[in-house]
Amino acid sequence: MKELFLDLSMGAAGDMLSAALLELCEDREKTLSELNSIAIPGVKYELIPVSHCGISGSRMKVSYYGGEEGADEHCHHHHHHRGLKDIGEIIENLNLDDKIKQQVLDVYRIIAQAESQVHGADLDNIHFHELGTMDALADICAVCCLINKLSPDRISASPLRLGYGTVNCAHGIMPVPAPATALIIKGMPVFAGDIEKEMCTPTGAALVKYFVKDFGEMPEMRVSAVGIGMGSRVFDDRPNGLRAMLGESEDYVTELSCNVDDMSPEAVGFLLERLMEEGALDAWYECIGMKKFRPGIFISCICRQADREKMTALIFKHSSTIGIRETMYRRYVLKREEKIAETPYGKVRIKCSEGYGAERRKAEFEDLARISREKDLSLEEIKNMI
């Protein structure tokens, strides 16, 4: 399983995250060119090699019509503003896949929702300073694109350093973490640390909240690449960098199971549907005999470890059980990708899997069924065309 671990012991900011992730890419120049082809109005990305305290890394420089955003994204004194609707229109016109556009918008909404709560204003009435807006948008786009390019199966991180003290911003002197950041980090493991500075920006916090599902110590993994994204501040006694590590780890999944004897078949079916809709890897039931010779149902759900609390809540909500068992398994999977096969009647998606000396190819049933209905052909006839 491809694992991405983020060391957030020196905080998080959008430019630090994007630089660290870009360093993980094999062809940095080509990837940087791809980021610039996103075509954010007036924005240009540059990756600059830097060294802090003898440690080499990179800094992502984002310029907007030739000007660069300052180190502190809160300290803007510009007169042009954009609302969330304006941001959505910009995102819609970017040269990005729809999936990444949605991720960018989702991350920006996390920031906007926090700002709206801080200022007591409706989401649609929140406005952002133009330069800060485009700088944050550039960071979010870069991180979303790079994570999709790296395609990790799991993203985990260390607890997040926030810093302490105060920060000067457009609204005056504010405590660290800044009000919006304090709302965004709810539910995340964080600590102040010993540096009297703002170490986590709202953009950095929102990106971490959106992508990271597991927090704690670095997981057991075989590291294949290390990237260090440097911040603009320089400290005398330590490097100011966010470190990202990419590697392979053993794939573990969790099985959640329970026995029930007082649920209708319709209710069991609905529970299994909800589990699959919310990301379960598999869910099923079996008919069993229970105590006092009562017929019962064994319900089981296989899920990723990061999803076990969500799945547990769903099982309790949609079943009659009062107890759930948890078992952890190591999973072996083939590497999978989807290809497109051209037929005289249209495209058919092909699921390709390989590994451990085995190869698999399977046509997507829904595509076969569609052509079968449209052209009155059997499934086998269509398969023979591929």
Short mmCIF file of C-alpha atoms in Angstrom, two decimals:
data_model
loop_
_atom_site.label_atom_id
_atom_site.label_comp_id
_atom_site.label_asym_id
_atom_site.label_seq_id
_atom_site.Cartn_x
_atom_site.Cartn_y
_atom_site.Cartn_z
CA MET A 1 0.00 0.00 0.00
CA LYS A 2 1.38 3.41 -0.98
CA GLU A 3 1.76 5.52 2.15
CA LEU A 4 2.26 9.28 2.48
CA PHE A 5 3.36 10.59 5.87
CA LEU A 6 3.57 14.30 6.72
CA ASP A 7 5.80 15.51 9.53
CA LEU A 8 3.98 18.59 10.85
CA SER A 9 6.27 19.19 13.82
CA MET A 10 7.14 22.62 12.36
CA GLY A 11 3.58 23.52 11.46
CA ALA A 12 1.84 23.67 8.12
CA ALA A 13 1.30 26.20 5.36
CA GLY A 14 0.13 25.77 1.79
CA ASP A 15 3.47 26.63 0.23
CA MET A 16 5.35 24.25 2.55
CA LEU A 17 2.99 21.39 1.73
CA SER A 18 3.14 21.97 -2.03
CA ALA A 19 6.96 22.23 -2.04
CA ALA A 20 7.36 19.04 0.01
CA LEU A 21 4.97 17.11 -2.27
CA LEU A 22 6.64 18.45 -5.42
CA GLU A 23 10.01 17.21 -4.12
CA LEU A 24 8.52 13.70 -4.00
CA CYS A 25 7.80 13.75 -7.75
CA GLU A 26 10.34 12.08 -10.02
CA ASP A 27 10.32 14.79 -12.72
CA ARG A 28 10.00 18.05 -10.80
CA GLU A 29 10.44 20.35 -13.78
CA LYS A 30 7.71 18.60 -15.77
CA THR A 31 5.40 18.58 -12.75
CA LEU A 32 6.06 22.27 -12.10
CA SER A 33 5.18 22.99 -15.74
CA GLU A 34 1.93 21.05 -15.24
CA LEU A 35 1.10 23.22 -12.22
CA ASN A 36 1.65 26.39 -14.22
CA SER A 37 -0.60 25.00 -16.97
CA ILE A 38 -3.49 25.09 -14.48
CA ALA A 39 -3.67 28.73 -15.61
CA ILE A 40 -4.75 30.49 -12.43
CA PRO A 41 -5.11 34.13 -13.56
CA GLY A 42 -1.87 36.03 -12.89
CA VAL A 43 -0.26 33.17 -10.90
CA LYS A 44 3.15 31.63 -11.52
CA TYR A 45 4.79 28.81 -9.55
CA GLU A 46 8.54 28.55 -8.98
CA LEU A 47 10.41 25.92 -6.94
CA ILE A 48 13.47 27.46 -5.28
CA PRO A 49 16.20 25.34 -3.62
CA VAL A 50 16.95 26.59 -0.09
CA SER A 51 18.88 25.42 2.96
CA HIS A 52 18.05 25.94 6.65
CA CYS A 53 20.50 24.92 9.37
CA GLY A 54 22.40 22.73 6.92
CA ILE A 55 19.25 20.93 5.70
CA SER A 56 18.40 21.24 2.01
CA GLY A 57 14.84 21.59 0.80
CA SER A 58 12.72 23.70 -1.50
CA ARG A 59 10.43 26.70 -1.22
CA MET A 60 7.42 27.14 -3.44
CA LYS A 61 7.32 30.73 -4.64
CA VAL A 62 3.90 31.85 -5.85
CA SER A 63 3.82 35.18 -7.64
CA TYR A 64 0.68 37.04 -8.63
CA TYR A 65 1.20 39.40 -11.58
CA GLY A 66 4.83 39.55 -10.56
CA GLY A 67 4.24 40.24 -6.85
CA GLU A 68 4.82 37.64 -4.14
CA GLU A 69 2.58 37.05 -1.14
CA GLY A 70 4.27 37.80 2.20
CA ALA A 71 5.21 35.18 4.77
CA ASP A 72 2.12 35.91 6.87
CA GLU A 73 -1.04 35.25 4.88
CA HIS A 74 -3.15 37.18 7.40
CA CYS A 75 -1.40 40.52 6.91
CA HIS A 76 -3.04 41.85 3.74
CA HIS A 77 -3.77 45.51 3.19
CA HIS A 78 -5.12 45.38 -0.38
CA HIS A 79 -8.38 46.88 -1.55
CA HIS A 80 -9.59 44.25 -4.03
CA HIS A 81 -11.77 41.50 -2.62
CA ARG A 82 -13.40 38.33 -3.90
CA GLY A 83 -16.35 36.37 -2.52
CA LEU A 84 -16.78 32.62 -2.41
CA LYS A 85 -18.91 32.75 -5.56
CA ASP A 86 -16.06 34.51 -7.37
CA ILE A 87 -13.64 31.83 -6.18
CA GLY A 88 -15.99 29.13 -7.48
CA GLU A 89 -16.10 30.77 -10.90
CA ILE A 90 -12.30 30.95 -11.04
CA ILE A 91 -12.01 27.27 -10.07
CA GLU A 92 -14.58 26.25 -12.69
CA ASN A 93 -12.46 27.85 -15.45
CA LEU A 94 -9.15 26.29 -14.40
CA ASN A 95 -7.41 23.64 -16.48
CA LEU A 96 -8.14 20.85 -14.00
CA ASP A 97 -10.05 17.59 -13.90
CA ASP A 98 -13.51 17.86 -12.37
CA LYS A 99 -12.43 15.69 -9.43
CA ILE A 100 -9.58 18.07 -8.54
CA LYS A 101 -11.80 21.13 -9.05
CA GLN A 102 -14.20 19.70 -6.49
CA GLN A 103 -11.37 19.02 -4.05
CA VAL A 104 -10.09 22.59 -4.41
CA LEU A 105 -13.56 23.98 -3.80
CA ASP A 106 -14.10 21.69 -0.80
CA VAL A 107 -10.85 22.86 0.82
CA TYR A 108 -11.69 26.50 0.15
CA ARG A 109 -15.10 25.99 1.72
CA ILE A 110 -13.43 24.77 4.92
CA ILE A 111 -11.61 28.09 5.14
CA ALA A 112 -14.69 30.11 4.16
CA GLN A 113 -16.89 28.37 6.73
CA ALA A 114 -14.36 29.13 9.47
CA GLU A 115 -14.09 32.78 8.38
CA SER A 116 -17.87 33.13 8.27
CA GLN A 117 -18.15 31.82 11.82
CA VAL A 118 -15.37 34.13 13.03
CA HIS A 119 -16.96 37.22 11.51
CA GLY A 120 -20.57 36.23 12.15
CA ALA A 121 -21.44 36.53 8.47
CA ASP A 122 -23.19 34.29 5.96
CA LEU A 123 -20.94 32.14 3.81
CA ASP A 124 -21.94 34.03 0.66
CA ASN A 125 -21.03 37.36 2.29
CA ILE A 126 -17.47 36.41 3.23
CA HIS A 127 -14.89 38.26 1.14
CA PHE A 128 -11.18 37.60 0.85
CA HIS A 129 -8.35 40.00 0.04
CA GLU A 130 -7.45 39.46 -3.62
CA LEU A 131 -3.72 38.80 -3.28
CA GLY A 132 -4.21 36.49 -0.32
CA THR A 133 -7.07 34.78 -2.14
CA MET A 134 -5.01 33.96 -5.23
CA ASP A 135 -2.03 32.88 -3.14
CA ALA A 136 -4.21 30.52 -1.10
CA LEU A 137 -5.97 29.27 -4.23
CA ALA A 138 -2.60 28.57 -5.86
CA ASP A 139 -1.42 26.60 -2.80
CA ILE A 140 -4.66 24.59 -2.62
CA CYS A 141 -4.62 23.80 -6.34
CA ALA A 142 -1.00 22.70 -6.18
CA VAL A 143 -1.50 20.42 -3.17
CA CYS A 144 -4.65 18.83 -4.64
CA CYS A 145 -2.92 18.23 -8.00
CA LEU A 146 0.22 16.80 -6.40
CA ILE A 147 -1.65 14.44 -4.09
CA ASN A 148 -3.64 13.15 -7.05
CA LYS A 149 -0.44 12.71 -9.03
CA LEU A 150 1.26 10.80 -6.20
CA SER A 151 -1.96 8.81 -5.56
CA PRO A 152 -1.22 7.52 -2.03
CA ASP A 153 -3.57 4.89 -0.65
CA ARG A 154 -3.34 6.47 2.79
CA ILE A 155 -2.20 9.84 4.14
CA SER A 156 -1.17 10.15 7.77
CA ALA A 157 0.56 12.89 9.74
CA SER A 158 2.15 13.77 13.04
CA PRO A 159 0.34 16.11 15.46
CA LEU A 160 0.32 19.67 14.14
CA ARG A 161 2.42 22.46 15.68
CA LEU A 162 0.50 25.73 16.01
CA GLY A 163 2.96 28.04 17.74
CA TYR A 164 1.82 30.61 20.29
CA GLY A 165 1.72 34.35 20.95
CA THR A 166 0.01 36.91 18.75
CA VAL A 167 -0.08 37.86 15.08
CA ASN A 168 -0.72 41.23 13.43
CA CYS A 169 -3.41 41.11 10.76
CA ALA A 170 -5.87 43.34 8.89
CA HIS A 171 -8.29 43.12 11.84
CA GLY A 172 -5.66 43.99 14.47
CA ILE A 173 -3.62 41.87 16.87
CA MET A 174 -4.94 38.33 17.12
CA PRO A 175 -3.94 35.35 19.26
CA VAL A 176 -2.15 32.33 17.81
CA PRO A 177 -3.69 30.19 16.47
CA ALA A 178 -5.61 32.77 14.46
CA PRO A 179 -9.41 32.60 14.99
CA ALA A 180 -10.11 30.85 11.67
CA THR A 181 -7.30 28.36 12.21
CA ALA A 182 -8.60 27.57 15.69
CA LEU A 183 -11.95 26.55 14.20
CA ILE A 184 -10.46 24.53 11.35
CA ILE A 185 -8.28 22.39 13.65
CA LYS A 186 -11.21 21.18 15.76
CA GLY A 187 -10.89 17.41 16.15
CA MET A 188 -7.23 17.31 15.06
CA PRO A 189 -4.30 16.52 17.41
CA VAL A 190 -2.32 19.76 17.83
CA PHE A 191 0.20 21.35 20.18
CA ALA A 192 1.61 24.85 20.73
CA GLY A 193 5.32 24.01 20.95
CA ASP A 194 8.07 26.36 22.07
CA ILE A 195 8.13 28.85 19.16
CA GLU A 196 6.40 32.18 19.71
CA LYS A 197 5.21 32.54 16.13
CA GLU A 198 2.24 31.51 14.02
CA MET A 199 3.30 28.09 12.72
CA CYS A 200 0.06 27.02 11.02
CA THR A 201 -1.94 29.10 8.55
CA PRO A 202 -5.64 28.64 7.80
CA THR A 203 -4.74 27.28 4.36
CA GLY A 204 -2.31 24.77 5.82
CA ALA A 205 -4.82 23.70 8.47
CA ALA A 206 -7.61 23.27 5.90
CA LEU A 207 -5.45 21.14 3.59
CA VAL A 208 -4.36 18.91 6.47
CA LYS A 209 -7.94 18.57 7.71
CA TYR A 210 -9.20 17.62 4.25
CA PHE A 211 -6.56 15.08 3.26
CA VAL A 212 -5.19 13.57 6.48
CA LYS A 213 -7.30 10.87 8.13
CA ASP A 214 -4.81 9.32 10.56
CA PHE A 215 -2.61 11.20 13.05
CA GLY A 216 0.19 9.81 15.20
CA GLU A 217 3.66 8.38 14.91
CA MET A 218 5.12 7.61 11.51
CA PRO A 219 3.69 4.26 10.38
CA GLU A 220 5.88 1.31 9.54
CA MET A 221 6.83 1.75 5.88
CA ARG A 222 9.61 1.29 3.34
CA VAL A 223 10.47 4.89 2.40
CA SER A 224 11.08 5.52 -1.30
CA ALA A 225 11.20 9.33 -1.40
CA VAL A 226 11.56 12.27 1.01
CA GLY A 227 10.55 15.86 0.30
CA ILE A 228 11.12 18.94 2.45
CA GLY A 229 9.09 22.09 1.91
CA MET A 230 10.73 25.07 3.58
CA GLY A 231 8.86 28.01 5.08
CA SER A 232 9.90 31.61 4.51
CA ARG A 233 10.87 32.18 8.16
CA VAL A 234 14.42 31.26 9.19
CA PHE A 235 15.21 30.09 12.73
CA ASP A 236 18.72 29.95 14.19
CA ASP A 237 18.37 26.63 15.98
CA ARG A 238 16.26 24.47 13.65
CA PRO A 239 15.19 24.11 10.01
CA ASN A 240 11.73 25.47 9.27
CA GLY A 241 10.49 22.67 7.06
CA LEU A 242 7.56 20.36 6.51
CA ARG A 243 8.81 16.88 5.65
CA ALA A 244 6.84 14.47 3.48
CA MET A 245 7.75 10.79 3.12
CA LEU A 246 6.41 8.44 0.48
CA GLY A 247 6.74 4.69 0.71
CA GLU A 248 5.12 1.27 0.86
CA SER A 249 3.51 -0.25 3.93
CA GLU A 250 1.65 -3.42 4.71
CA ASP A 251 -2.05 -3.12 3.95
CA TYR A 252 -4.22 -3.68 7.01
CA VAL A 253 -8.01 -3.66 7.04
CA THR A 254 -10.56 -3.92 9.83
CA GLU A 255 -13.53 -6.28 9.99
CA LEU A 256 -16.48 -5.13 12.07
CA SER A 257 -19.11 -7.78 12.78
CA CYS A 258 -22.18 -8.43 14.89
CA ASN A 259 -25.00 -10.95 15.33
CA VAL A 260 -28.67 -9.91 15.30
CA ASP A 261 -31.94 -11.83 15.49
CA ASP A 262 -34.51 -9.06 15.39
CA MET A 263 -33.95 -7.20 12.09
CA SER A 264 -36.07 -7.39 8.94
CA PRO A 265 -34.40 -8.37 5.65
CA GLU A 266 -35.14 -4.90 4.29
CA ALA A 267 -33.34 -3.25 7.23
CA VAL A 268 -30.31 -5.51 6.80
CA GLY A 269 -30.17 -4.69 3.09
CA PHE A 270 -30.41 -0.97 3.80
CA LEU A 271 -27.56 -1.18 6.33
CA LEU A 272 -25.30 -2.94 3.80
CA GLU A 273 -26.14 -0.29 1.17
CA ARG A 274 -25.26 2.53 3.56
CA LEU A 275 -21.96 0.90 4.53
CA MET A 276 -20.91 0.54 0.88
CA GLU A 277 -22.03 4.08 0.06
CA GLU A 278 -19.85 5.44 2.88
CA GLY A 279 -16.68 3.66 1.73
CA ALA A 280 -16.74 0.11 3.09
CA LEU A 281 -14.50 -2.22 1.09
CA ASP A 282 -17.09 -4.97 1.42
CA ALA A 283 -20.21 -5.72 3.45
CA TRP A 284 -22.36 -8.87 3.65
CA TYR A 285 -24.57 -11.01 5.83
CA GLU A 286 -24.87 -14.72 6.59
CA CYS A 287 -27.69 -16.73 8.11
CA ILE A 288 -26.63 -18.30 11.41
CA GLY A 289 -28.05 -20.18 14.38
CA MET A 290 -27.92 -18.28 17.67
CA LYS A 291 -28.52 -19.15 21.31
CA LYS A 292 -31.82 -20.79 22.26
CA PHE A 293 -31.79 -22.17 18.67
CA ARG A 294 -33.02 -18.89 17.25
CA PRO A 295 -32.23 -18.16 13.57
CA GLY A 296 -30.14 -15.02 13.24
CA ILE A 297 -28.03 -12.92 10.90
CA PHE A 298 -24.26 -12.39 11.00
CA ILE A 299 -23.42 -8.92 9.62
CA SER A 300 -19.87 -8.10 8.59
CA CYS A 301 -18.13 -5.03 7.18
CA ILE A 302 -14.56 -4.78 5.87
CA CYS A 303 -13.18 -1.23 5.92
CA ARG A 304 -9.98 0.76 6.02
CA GLN A 305 -8.66 1.39 9.51
CA ALA A 306 -9.25 5.12 9.11
CA ASP A 307 -12.96 4.45 8.48
CA ARG A 308 -13.67 2.07 11.35
CA GLU A 309 -15.23 4.69 13.65
CA LYS A 310 -17.53 5.91 10.87
CA MET A 311 -18.55 2.35 10.02
CA THR A 312 -19.09 1.49 13.68
CA ALA A 313 -21.42 4.47 14.03
CA LEU A 314 -23.36 3.42 10.92
CA ILE A 315 -23.81 -0.15 12.19
CA PHE A 316 -25.11 1.06 15.55
CA LYS A 317 -27.40 3.59 13.86
CA HIS A 318 -28.95 1.26 11.27
CA SER A 319 -28.99 -2.07 13.10
CA SER A 320 -30.42 -3.44 16.32
CA THR A 321 -27.09 -4.68 17.70
CA ILE A 322 -25.75 -3.54 21.06
CA GLY A 323 -22.20 -4.76 20.46
CA ILE A 324 -19.69 -4.91 17.60
CA ARG A 325 -16.54 -7.05 17.29
CA GLU A 326 -13.38 -5.73 15.63
CA THR A 327 -10.67 -7.83 13.97
CA MET A 328 -7.63 -6.58 12.07
CA TYR A 329 -6.34 -8.39 8.97
CA ARG A 330 -3.34 -7.96 6.72
CA ARG A 331 -4.50 -7.62 3.11
CA TYR A 332 -2.67 -8.49 -0.11
CA VAL A 333 -3.93 -6.78 -3.24
CA LEU A 334 -2.94 -6.58 -6.88
CA LYS A 335 -2.01 -3.21 -8.35
CA ARG A 336 -5.07 -1.92 -10.18
CA GLU A 337 -5.69 0.56 -12.97
CA GLU A 338 -8.48 1.29 -15.42
CA LYS A 339 -7.94 1.34 -19.18
CA ILE A 340 -10.29 2.11 -22.06
CA ALA A 341 -10.93 -0.34 -24.90
CA GLU A 342 -12.43 0.88 -28.17
CA THR A 343 -15.14 -1.27 -29.78
CA PRO A 344 -17.25 -0.68 -32.91
CA TYR A 345 -20.08 0.29 -30.53
CA GLY A 346 -18.26 2.57 -28.14
CA LYS A 347 -15.79 2.60 -25.28
CA VAL A 348 -15.56 -0.12 -22.65
CA ARG A 349 -13.70 0.35 -19.39
CA ILE A 350 -11.26 -2.45 -18.55
CA LYS A 351 -10.17 -3.18 -14.99
CA CYS A 352 -6.53 -4.31 -15.09
CA SER A 353 -4.77 -5.87 -12.09
CA GLU A 354 -1.30 -7.32 -11.70
CA GLY A 355 1.20 -8.42 -9.08
CA TYR A 356 2.60 -11.51 -7.36
CA GLY A 357 3.12 -13.02 -10.83
CA ALA A 358 -0.59 -12.76 -11.69
CA GLU A 359 -2.50 -10.62 -14.20
CA ARG A 360 -6.22 -9.93 -14.47
CA ARG A 361 -8.34 -8.13 -17.08
CA LYS A 362 -12.08 -7.65 -16.68
CA ALA A 363 -14.46 -5.53 -18.68
CA GLU A 364 -16.78 -3.22 -16.75
CA PHE A 365 -20.14 -5.01 -16.67
CA GLU A 366 -22.20 -1.81 -16.88
CA ASP A 367 -20.48 -0.89 -20.16
CA LEU A 368 -21.08 -4.37 -21.59
CA ALA A 369 -24.71 -4.30 -20.47
CA ARG A 370 -25.29 -0.88 -22.04
CA ILE A 371 -23.97 -2.00 -25.44
CA SER A 372 -25.89 -5.29 -25.16
CA ARG A 373 -29.17 -3.42 -24.67
CA GLU A 374 -28.47 -0.85 -27.37
CA LYS A 375 -27.26 -3.30 -30.05
CA ASP A 376 -29.09 -6.49 -29.05
CA LEU A 377 -25.81 -8.40 -28.66
CA SER A 378 -24.85 -10.96 -26.04
CA LEU A 379 -22.26 -10.13 -23.41
CA GLU A 380 -19.92 -12.74 -24.91
CA GLU A 381 -20.18 -11.19 -28.38
CA ILE A 382 -19.15 -7.82 -26.97
CA LYS A 383 -16.28 -9.33 -24.96
CA ASN A 384 -14.91 -10.92 -28.15
CA MET A 385 -14.62 -7.45 -29.70
CA ILE A 386 -12.27 -6.23 -26.96
#
